[in-house]
Amino acid sequence: MALWPQIPLEDTFGDVLRKAMRGNRIDTHSLAQRTGIASSNIDAWLRDRGTATPDEARELARALSLDPEKLAVRAENGWHPPGIEVSDVRHHPQDPHPSNGYVFFLDGGQRAALIDPAGIPSNLLRILRDGAYHLQYILITHKHADHCDATADVAGAFPNAQIVMHAADAAAIGSLAQRALKVRDGEELPFGDNAAIRMLHTPGHTDGSSSYLFKSTLFTGDTLFAGSVGGAFGEATGYDDILNNVRSKIFTLPDDTVLMPGHGPPTTIELEKAHNPFF
Ligand SMILES: [Fe+2]
């Protein structure tokens, strides 16, 4: 359907470095000691000024439990996923947020589900009204405002749509949480006559972070980005949970599964296994 704009990776080399340092509880000083790299260089890279050589990137990776070869390629900005289109998935920006929203379709476009109602409501409603279809679900990946701050407006405009999210994040939508379906890990939502949407609970970015699988497309929210992972902001869950959930719940899906993240370009499981330095 809509063409995917060629957008850059969500995370720079500096972002990857920062997330891995925070996740491993290693500060600049101790990373410098472990790698023999000057603190001033590490600080500069964290601010996206300059980048490590491939050999320096391998040293950093070994100290941070990242994949050395994948991080070396990343330091040279040497990878971006190819343009990926899925015929029954439409992407839209969530202005003023830098996040991705999606609508996916069934039954020749007559039935649809929305991933993450966020952004300026009038813009979003104009996008959602572009087509005569029944919006069956409003699926929320997690509680951050750039993924759910337009929930009330969309739910008001589409009163028959079922709001779906994990209970741990439901407070973010206020009183609407009462009418939200609180899904659990592995639960399947019937979609049309013969299809289903499967929820995978993938906490760590937030405790209620959820990924939704429709056919061979997985909407990962801020759990997994092309070439990176989301920041660990959960209260009860964190960095190790993100990595473990990706390995056990996402990377166990078929390699050709398309991943549609909450930020940055789409990718596939095969590409992430080959290029994501966190794995
Ligand atoms: Fe987020």
Short mmCIF file of C-alpha atoms and ligand atoms in Angstrom, two decimals:
data_model
loop_
_atom_site.label_atom_id
_atom_site.label_comp_id
_atom_site.label_asym_id
_atom_site.label_seq_id
_atom_site.Cartn_x
_atom_site.Cartn_y
_atom_site.Cartn_z
CA MET A 1 0.00 0.00 0.00
CA ALA A 2 1.69 3.27 0.98
CA LEU A 3 5.35 3.40 0.03
CA TRP A 4 7.77 3.20 2.93
CA PRO A 5 9.94 6.31 3.12
CA GLN A 6 13.64 5.59 3.30
CA ILE A 7 14.36 6.58 6.88
CA PRO A 8 17.62 6.27 8.81
CA LEU A 9 18.27 3.75 11.55
CA GLU A 10 16.75 4.84 14.84
CA ASP A 11 19.99 4.49 16.78
CA THR A 12 23.42 5.90 15.99
CA PHE A 13 26.65 4.16 16.99
CA GLY A 14 26.67 6.47 20.03
CA ASP A 15 23.13 5.37 20.98
CA VAL A 16 24.09 1.69 20.74
CA LEU A 17 27.15 2.36 22.90
CA ARG A 18 25.09 4.26 25.52
CA LYS A 19 22.40 1.56 25.76
CA ALA A 20 24.98 -1.21 26.12
CA MET A 21 26.97 0.76 28.73
CA ARG A 22 23.84 1.50 30.75
CA GLY A 23 22.58 -2.08 30.39
CA ASN A 24 25.91 -3.49 31.57
CA ARG A 25 26.32 -0.78 34.25
CA ILE A 26 29.69 0.24 32.84
CA ASP A 27 30.57 3.95 32.87
CA THR A 28 32.96 5.76 30.56
CA HIS A 29 35.83 5.55 33.03
CA SER A 30 35.66 1.80 33.50
CA LEU A 31 35.01 1.18 29.79
CA ALA A 32 38.17 3.15 29.04
CA GLN A 33 40.10 1.06 31.54
CA ARG A 34 38.79 -2.21 30.13
CA THR A 35 39.46 -1.33 26.51
CA GLY A 36 42.52 0.93 26.64
CA ILE A 37 40.54 3.55 24.69
CA ALA A 38 40.73 7.15 25.91
CA SER A 39 37.69 8.34 27.92
CA SER A 40 37.58 11.49 25.81
CA ASN A 41 37.10 9.40 22.66
CA ILE A 42 34.29 7.35 24.22
CA ASP A 43 32.58 10.54 25.42
CA ALA A 44 32.84 12.04 21.94
CA TRP A 45 31.30 8.93 20.32
CA LEU A 46 28.46 8.99 22.86
CA ARG A 47 27.71 12.50 21.56
CA ASP A 48 27.89 11.27 17.95
CA ARG A 49 31.13 13.11 17.33
CA GLY A 50 33.33 10.84 15.27
CA THR A 51 33.28 7.07 15.53
CA ALA A 52 35.43 4.14 16.59
CA THR A 53 37.73 2.29 14.21
CA PRO A 54 36.67 -1.31 13.53
CA ASP A 55 39.33 -2.57 15.97
CA GLU A 56 38.21 -0.15 18.67
CA ALA A 57 34.59 -1.19 18.08
CA ARG A 58 35.57 -4.86 18.57
CA GLU A 59 37.25 -3.97 21.89
CA LEU A 60 34.18 -2.05 23.03
CA ALA A 61 31.92 -4.93 21.99
CA ARG A 62 33.94 -7.47 24.00
CA ALA A 63 33.70 -5.26 27.12
CA LEU A 64 29.94 -4.74 26.64
CA SER A 65 28.89 -8.27 25.61
CA LEU A 66 27.95 -7.05 22.12
CA ASP A 67 28.83 -8.87 18.89
CA PRO A 68 32.31 -7.59 17.86
CA GLU A 69 31.96 -7.98 14.10
CA LYS A 70 28.47 -6.49 13.95
CA LEU A 71 29.56 -3.50 16.06
CA ALA A 72 32.62 -2.99 13.85
CA VAL A 73 30.34 -2.70 10.81
CA ARG A 74 28.03 -0.41 12.76
CA ALA A 75 30.90 1.92 13.72
CA GLU A 76 31.48 2.48 10.00
CA ASN A 77 27.76 3.05 9.43
CA GLY A 78 28.00 0.09 7.10
CA TRP A 79 24.53 -1.37 7.29
CA HIS A 80 20.93 -0.33 6.61
CA PRO A 81 18.07 -2.72 5.87
CA PRO A 82 16.78 -2.74 2.30
CA GLY A 83 13.37 -1.17 1.62
CA ILE A 84 10.75 -3.65 2.83
CA GLU A 85 7.09 -3.48 1.81
CA VAL A 86 4.24 -5.63 3.08
CA SER A 87 1.15 -5.41 0.92
CA ASP A 88 -1.44 -5.43 3.71
CA VAL A 89 0.41 -3.07 6.07
CA ARG A 90 0.28 0.73 5.80
CA HIS A 91 2.72 2.92 7.71
CA HIS A 92 2.12 6.49 8.88
CA PRO A 93 4.18 9.03 10.83
CA GLN A 94 2.89 10.17 14.23
CA ASP A 95 3.68 13.91 14.08
CA PRO A 96 4.85 15.60 16.24
CA HIS A 97 6.36 12.38 17.58
CA PRO A 98 9.14 10.60 15.70
CA SER A 99 7.35 7.26 16.13
CA ASN A 100 5.75 4.86 13.63
CA GLY A 101 2.06 4.02 13.46
CA TYR A 102 0.66 1.22 11.33
CA VAL A 103 -2.68 0.06 10.02
CA PHE A 104 -2.93 -3.49 8.73
CA PHE A 105 -5.72 -4.96 6.70
CA LEU A 106 -7.66 -8.16 6.20
CA ASP A 107 -10.48 -9.27 3.91
CA GLY A 108 -9.34 -7.24 0.93
CA GLY A 109 -9.05 -4.08 3.01
CA GLN A 110 -12.49 -4.26 4.64
CA ARG A 111 -11.20 -5.02 8.12
CA ALA A 112 -8.29 -3.32 9.85
CA ALA A 113 -6.31 -2.95 13.06
CA LEU A 114 -4.24 0.02 14.24
CA ILE A 115 -0.88 -0.20 15.97
CA ASP A 116 -0.28 2.67 18.45
CA PRO A 117 -2.72 5.61 18.38
CA ALA A 118 -0.41 8.61 18.79
CA GLY A 119 0.29 12.08 17.48
CA ILE A 120 -1.89 15.03 16.55
CA PRO A 121 -5.42 13.56 16.63
CA SER A 122 -6.77 15.43 13.59
CA ASN A 123 -3.85 14.15 11.47
CA LEU A 124 -4.28 10.62 12.70
CA LEU A 125 -8.04 10.58 12.20
CA ARG A 126 -7.62 11.87 8.64
CA ILE A 127 -5.23 8.97 7.97
CA LEU A 128 -7.56 6.46 9.60
CA ARG A 129 -10.61 7.70 7.65
CA ASP A 130 -8.79 7.17 4.37
CA GLY A 131 -10.70 4.07 3.37
CA ALA A 132 -13.98 2.37 4.13
CA TYR A 133 -13.12 -0.42 6.53
CA HIS A 134 -14.08 -1.70 9.95
CA LEU A 135 -11.40 -0.85 12.51
CA GLN A 136 -11.58 -3.89 14.77
CA TYR A 137 -8.63 -3.30 17.11
CA ILE A 138 -6.57 -0.47 18.57
CA LEU A 139 -3.41 -2.30 19.60
CA ILE A 140 -1.02 -0.48 21.96
CA THR A 141 2.60 -1.64 22.18
CA HIS A 142 3.43 0.27 25.37
CA LYS A 143 2.62 3.17 27.64
CA HIS A 144 4.87 5.95 26.32
CA ALA A 145 3.06 9.04 25.04
CA ASP A 146 4.55 8.79 21.54
CA HIS A 147 2.70 5.45 21.19
CA CYS A 148 -0.67 6.06 22.86
CA ASP A 149 -1.43 9.74 23.46
CA ALA A 150 -4.24 9.80 20.86
CA THR A 151 -6.05 6.74 22.27
CA ALA A 152 -9.06 8.73 23.54
CA ASP A 153 -9.56 10.49 20.20
CA VAL A 154 -9.31 7.32 18.14
CA ALA A 155 -11.50 5.35 20.54
CA GLY A 156 -14.07 8.17 20.37
CA ALA A 157 -14.05 8.20 16.57
CA PHE A 158 -14.14 4.39 16.29
CA PRO A 159 -16.31 3.31 19.24
CA ASN A 160 -16.55 -0.29 17.99
CA ALA A 161 -12.79 -0.78 17.97
CA GLN A 162 -11.43 -2.87 20.85
CA ILE A 163 -8.49 -1.30 22.69
CA VAL A 164 -5.84 -3.92 23.48
CA MET A 165 -2.76 -3.61 25.70
CA HIS A 166 -0.90 -5.28 28.56
CA ALA A 167 -2.25 -4.58 32.06
CA ALA A 168 1.14 -3.37 33.33
CA ASP A 169 1.03 -0.34 30.99
CA ALA A 170 -2.73 0.29 30.97
CA ALA A 171 -2.71 3.22 33.43
CA ALA A 172 -1.26 5.35 30.62
CA ILE A 173 -4.67 5.59 28.91
CA GLY A 174 -6.48 6.73 32.05
CA SER A 175 -10.13 5.79 32.43
CA LEU A 176 -10.11 4.06 29.02
CA ALA A 177 -8.09 1.30 30.66
CA GLN A 178 -11.37 -0.05 32.04
CA ARG A 179 -12.62 -0.91 28.57
CA ALA A 180 -9.28 -2.14 27.27
CA LEU A 181 -8.75 -5.84 26.71
CA LYS A 182 -5.70 -6.77 28.82
CA VAL A 183 -3.86 -9.39 26.80
CA ARG A 184 -1.30 -11.85 28.08
CA ASP A 185 1.73 -13.43 26.51
CA GLY A 186 0.82 -15.78 23.67
CA GLU A 187 -2.86 -14.83 23.64
CA GLU A 188 -4.55 -14.82 20.22
CA LEU A 189 -7.11 -12.22 19.18
CA PRO A 190 -9.55 -13.44 16.55
CA PHE A 191 -9.38 -11.25 13.46
CA GLY A 192 -12.00 -11.73 10.76
CA ASP A 193 -13.21 -15.27 10.13
CA ASN A 194 -9.92 -17.09 9.74
CA ALA A 195 -7.09 -14.90 10.99
CA ALA A 196 -5.67 -14.04 14.40
CA ILE A 197 -3.31 -11.54 15.98
CA ARG A 198 -0.93 -13.02 18.55
CA MET A 199 0.41 -10.90 21.41
CA LEU A 200 3.94 -11.55 22.67
CA HIS A 201 4.78 -9.96 26.02
CA THR A 202 8.27 -8.55 25.53
CA PRO A 203 8.96 -6.38 28.60
CA GLY A 204 12.09 -4.42 29.40
CA HIS A 205 11.56 -1.13 27.55
CA THR A 206 8.47 -0.92 29.78
CA ASP A 207 6.96 -3.64 31.93
CA GLY A 208 3.93 -3.93 29.67
CA SER A 209 5.77 -3.75 26.34
CA SER A 210 3.99 -5.94 23.83
CA SER A 211 4.67 -7.11 20.29
CA TYR A 212 1.83 -8.11 17.97
CA LEU A 213 2.14 -10.79 15.28
CA PHE A 214 -0.13 -10.66 12.24
CA LYS A 215 0.58 -13.33 9.63
CA SER A 216 4.34 -12.97 9.07
CA THR A 217 4.68 -9.36 10.31
CA LEU A 218 5.62 -8.56 13.91
CA PHE A 219 5.02 -5.07 15.28
CA THR A 220 7.73 -4.73 17.92
CA GLY A 221 7.04 -1.32 19.45
CA ASP A 222 10.19 -0.11 21.20
CA THR A 223 11.47 -3.58 22.06
CA LEU A 224 13.50 -4.13 18.89
CA PHE A 225 14.65 -1.64 16.25
CA ALA A 226 16.55 -2.30 13.04
CA GLY A 227 20.11 -2.66 14.32
CA SER A 228 19.30 -1.88 17.97
CA VAL A 229 16.94 -2.36 20.90
CA GLY A 230 14.79 0.04 22.90
CA GLY A 231 16.11 1.72 26.01
CA ALA A 232 15.53 -0.19 29.25
CA PHE A 233 12.97 1.88 31.17
CA GLY A 234 10.91 -0.84 32.85
CA GLU A 235 10.27 -0.65 36.59
CA ALA A 236 10.33 -4.40 37.22
CA THR A 237 12.10 -5.38 33.99
CA GLY A 238 15.16 -4.08 32.13
CA TYR A 239 18.01 -4.58 29.69
CA ASP A 240 18.53 -8.30 30.26
CA ASP A 241 14.79 -8.90 29.83
CA ILE A 242 14.77 -7.10 26.48
CA LEU A 243 17.65 -9.22 25.20
CA ASN A 244 16.20 -12.45 26.60
CA ASN A 245 12.73 -11.72 25.22
CA VAL A 246 14.07 -10.97 21.75
CA ARG A 247 16.08 -14.20 21.76
CA SER A 248 13.34 -16.44 23.16
CA LYS A 249 10.14 -14.94 21.75
CA ILE A 250 11.10 -13.04 18.58
CA PHE A 251 14.14 -14.80 17.14
CA THR A 252 12.30 -18.13 17.47
CA LEU A 253 9.78 -17.00 14.82
CA PRO A 254 10.54 -17.83 11.16
CA ASP A 255 13.58 -15.95 9.80
CA ASP A 256 11.56 -14.25 7.07
CA THR A 257 9.22 -12.59 9.60
CA VAL A 258 9.10 -8.85 8.87
CA LEU A 259 9.65 -6.61 11.89
CA MET A 260 7.85 -3.25 11.98
CA PRO A 261 9.31 -1.25 14.89
CA GLY A 262 7.99 1.74 16.80
CA HIS A 263 10.86 3.84 15.43
CA GLY A 264 13.13 3.58 12.38
CA PRO A 265 12.83 1.40 9.27
CA PRO A 266 11.35 -2.10 8.97
CA THR A 267 13.66 -5.11 9.00
CA THR A 268 13.45 -8.92 9.23
CA ILE A 269 14.47 -11.49 11.82
CA GLU A 270 17.09 -12.84 9.41
CA LEU A 271 18.60 -9.36 8.99
CA GLU A 272 18.63 -8.68 12.74
CA LYS A 273 20.32 -11.98 13.50
CA ALA A 274 22.98 -11.03 10.94
CA HIS A 275 23.45 -7.32 11.76
CA ASN A 276 22.12 -6.35 15.21
CA PRO A 277 25.16 -5.90 17.52
CA PHE A 278 23.09 -6.72 20.64
CA PHE A 279 22.74 -10.35 19.46
FE FE B 1 8.88 3.96 24.13
#
